[in-house]
Coordinates of C-alpha atoms and ligand atoms in Angstrom, one line a residue:
X159 CA 0.0 0.0 0.0
X160 CA 1.0 3.6 -0.5
X161 CA 0.5 5.5 2.7
X162 CA 1.3 8.9 1.3
X163 CA -0.5 8.0 -1.9
X164 CA -3.7 7.4 0.1
X165 CA -3.1 10.5 2.3
X166 CA -3.1 12.9 -0.6
X167 CA -6.4 11.6 -1.8
X168 CA -7.9 12.0 1.7
X169 CA -6.5 15.5 2.0
X170 CA -8.0 16.5 -1.2
X171 CA -11.3 15.7 0.5
X172 CA -12.3 12.5 -1.2
X173 CA -13.9 9.7 0.8
X174 CA -11.3 6.9 0.0
X175 CA -13.4 4.1 1.4
X176 CA -16.3 5.1 -0.9
X177 CA -13.9 5.4 -3.8
X178 CA -12.6 1.9 -3.1
X179 CA -16.1 0.6 -3.0
X180 CA -16.8 2.2 -6.4
X181 CA -13.5 0.9 -7.9
X182 CA -14.3 -2.6 -6.6
X183 CA -17.8 -2.6 -8.1
X184 CA -16.3 -1.6 -11.5
X185 CA -13.7 -4.4 -11.0
X186 CA -16.6 -6.9 -10.7
X187 CA -18.1 -5.5 -14.0
X188 CA -14.8 -5.9 -15.7
X189 CA -14.4 -9.6 -14.8
X190 CA -18.0 -10.3 -15.9
X191 CA -17.5 -8.3 -19.1
X192 CA -14.4 -10.3 -19.8
X193 CA -16.3 -13.6 -19.4
X194 CA -19.3 -12.4 -21.4
X195 CA -17.0 -11.6 -24.3
X196 CA -14.7 -14.6 -23.9
X197 CA -17.4 -17.3 -23.7
X198 CA -19.5 -15.5 -26.3
X199 CA -16.6 -15.6 -28.7
X200 CA -16.3 -19.4 -28.1
X201 CA -19.9 -20.1 -29.0
X202 CA -20.7 -17.5 -31.7
X203 CA -22.6 -18.8 -34.7
X204 CA -23.6 -17.3 -38.0
X205 CA -22.2 -16.0 -41.2
X206 CA -20.2 -13.3 -39.5
X207 CA -19.2 -15.4 -36.4
X208 CA -15.5 -15.3 -37.4
X209 CA -14.9 -11.6 -37.4
X210 CA -17.3 -10.9 -34.6
X211 CA -15.7 -13.6 -32.4
X212 CA -12.2 -12.1 -33.2
X213 CA -13.3 -8.7 -32.1
X214 CA -15.0 -10.1 -29.0
X215 CA -11.8 -11.9 -28.1
X216 CA -9.8 -8.7 -28.4
X217 CA -12.3 -6.9 -26.2
X218 CA -12.2 -9.7 -23.7
X219 CA -8.4 -9.2 -23.4
X220 CA -8.9 -5.5 -22.9
X221 CA -11.6 -6.0 -20.2
X222 CA -9.1 -8.2 -18.3
X223 CA -6.5 -5.4 -18.6
X224 CA -9.1 -3.0 -17.1
X225 CA -9.6 -5.4 -14.2
X226 CA -5.8 -5.4 -13.7
X227 CA -5.6 -1.6 -13.7
X228 CA -8.4 -1.3 -11.1
X229 CA -6.9 -4.0 -8.9
X230 CA -3.6 -2.2 -9.0
X231 CA -5.1 1.1 -8.0
X232 CA -7.3 -0.5 -5.3
X233 CA -4.1 -2.0 -3.7
X234 CA -2.3 1.3 -3.9
X235 CA -5.1 2.9 -1.9
X236 CA -4.8 0.3 0.7
X237 CA -7.9 -1.6 -0.3
X238 CA -8.4 -5.2 -1.5
X239 CA -9.8 -6.2 -4.8
X240 CA -12.9 -8.5 -4.2
X241 CA -11.4 -11.9 -3.5
X242 CA -14.4 -14.2 -4.0
X243 CA -15.9 -14.4 -7.6
X244 CA -19.3 -15.2 -6.0
X245 CA -19.4 -11.5 -5.0
X246 CA -18.9 -10.3 -8.6
X247 CA -22.5 -11.0 -9.4
X248 CA -23.7 -9.2 -6.3
X249 CA -21.5 -6.2 -6.5
X250 CA -21.5 -5.5 -10.2
X251 CA -23.2 -2.4 -11.7
X252 CA -24.1 -4.0 -15.0
X253 CA -26.1 -7.1 -15.5
X254 CA -24.3 -10.1 -16.8
X255 CA -26.1 -10.9 -20.0
X256 CA -26.0 -14.7 -20.4
X257 CA -25.1 -15.5 -24.0
X258 CA -27.8 -18.2 -24.2
X259 CA -28.5 -17.4 -27.9
X260 CA -25.3 -18.1 -29.9
X261 CA -26.3 -16.0 -32.9
X262 CA -23.5 -13.5 -33.4
X263 CA -26.0 -10.8 -34.0
X264 CA -27.6 -11.4 -30.6
X265 CA -24.2 -11.5 -28.9
X266 CA -23.3 -8.2 -30.4
X267 CA -26.5 -6.6 -29.2
X268 CA -25.9 -7.9 -25.6
X269 CA -22.3 -6.6 -25.6
X270 CA -23.3 -3.2 -26.9
X271 CA -25.7 -3.0 -24.0
X272 CA -22.9 -3.9 -21.6
X273 CA -20.5 -1.3 -23.1
X274 CA -23.1 1.4 -22.6
X275 CA -23.4 0.4 -19.0
X276 CA -19.6 0.4 -18.6
X277 CA -19.5 3.9 -20.1
X278 CA -22.1 5.1 -17.5
X279 CA -20.1 3.4 -14.6
X280 CA -16.9 5.3 -15.5
X281 CA -18.7 8.5 -16.2
X282 CA -20.1 8.3 -12.6
X283 CA -16.7 7.5 -11.2
X284 CA -15.2 10.5 -12.8
X285 CA -18.0 12.6 -11.4
X286 CA -17.3 11.2 -7.9
X287 CA -13.6 11.8 -8.2
X288 CA -14.3 15.4 -9.2
X289 CA -10.6 16.1 -10.0
X290 CA -9.5 15.3 -6.4
X291 CA -7.6 12.1 -7.3
X292 CA -5.6 12.7 -10.5
X293 CA -4.0 9.2 -10.4
X294 CA -7.2 7.3 -10.3
X295 CA -8.7 9.8 -12.7
X296 CA -6.0 9.0 -15.3
X297 CA -6.7 5.3 -15.1
X298 CA -10.5 5.8 -15.4
X299 CA -10.1 8.1 -18.4
X300 CA -8.0 5.5 -20.2
X301 CA -10.5 2.8 -19.4
X302 CA -13.5 5.0 -20.4
X303 CA -11.8 5.7 -23.8
X304 CA -11.5 1.9 -24.4
X305 CA -15.2 1.4 -23.5
X306 CA -16.2 4.2 -25.9
X307 CA -14.1 2.5 -28.6
X308 CA -15.7 -0.9 -27.8
X309 CA -19.2 0.4 -28.1
X310 CA -18.3 2.0 -31.5
X311 CA -16.5 -1.1 -32.8
X312 CA -19.6 -3.3 -32.0
X313 CA -22.0 -0.8 -33.5
X314 CA -20.0 -0.8 -36.7
X315 CA -20.0 -4.6 -36.8
X316 CA -23.8 -4.6 -36.1
X317 CA -24.3 -2.6 -39.2
X318 CA -22.7 -5.4 -41.2
X319 CA -25.0 -8.0 -39.8
X320 CA -28.1 -8.6 -41.9
X321 CA -31.5 -8.4 -40.3
X322 CA -32.9 -6.7 -37.2
X323 CA -30.8 -7.0 -34.1
X324 CA -32.5 -4.5 -31.8
X325 CA -34.6 -6.7 -29.6
X326 CA -32.3 -6.6 -26.6
X327 CA -31.7 -4.1 -23.9
X328 CA -30.1 -0.8 -24.8
X329 CA -28.0 -0.6 -21.6
X330 CA -27.4 -3.4 -19.1
X331 CA -27.2 -1.2 -16.0
X332 CA -28.9 -2.8 -13.0
X333 CA -31.9 -0.7 -12.0
Ligands
FE522 FE1 -13.7 -2.6 -19.5
FE523 FE1 -15.5 -2.7 -22.9
MG524 MG1 -12.1 -3.3 -30.7

């Protein structure tokens, strides 16, 4: 842990325990996003399954990197990343959308909804940080930029998929 590193955040007037809670909730989202992409890529079916699965696998890798960045920052702030995967489901902000329909078009729609939720999560984190913790802020901005790219990548792919694919949720945020 970084004693001084945590102190400067506290002195800036940020509730570090609350920040740690928000970072840990996002950490749960990242693991679930990773798995939703990873397992979806494994089962994808349909004409465009190849390129869609390739993009999903790339995104899976990036979600795992996000989890790593969050875990690193949580530790620096003297917190602990959630240790029991059973808690991921309870603590996450975004619903895990079970890829029970292997059609690539449906998988795309689900993952777009998840990216939109992720964007909201990081937007809310930036709002909470309110410029008081530039180190965490930098990490969140990097992750947010990836999520915005992910949403756009999937929206572009969805345009290439024939037929209507808009029967799913627009955003997977738990309400
Ligand atoms: Fe992510
Ligand atoms: Fe993403
Ligand atoms: Mg991409």
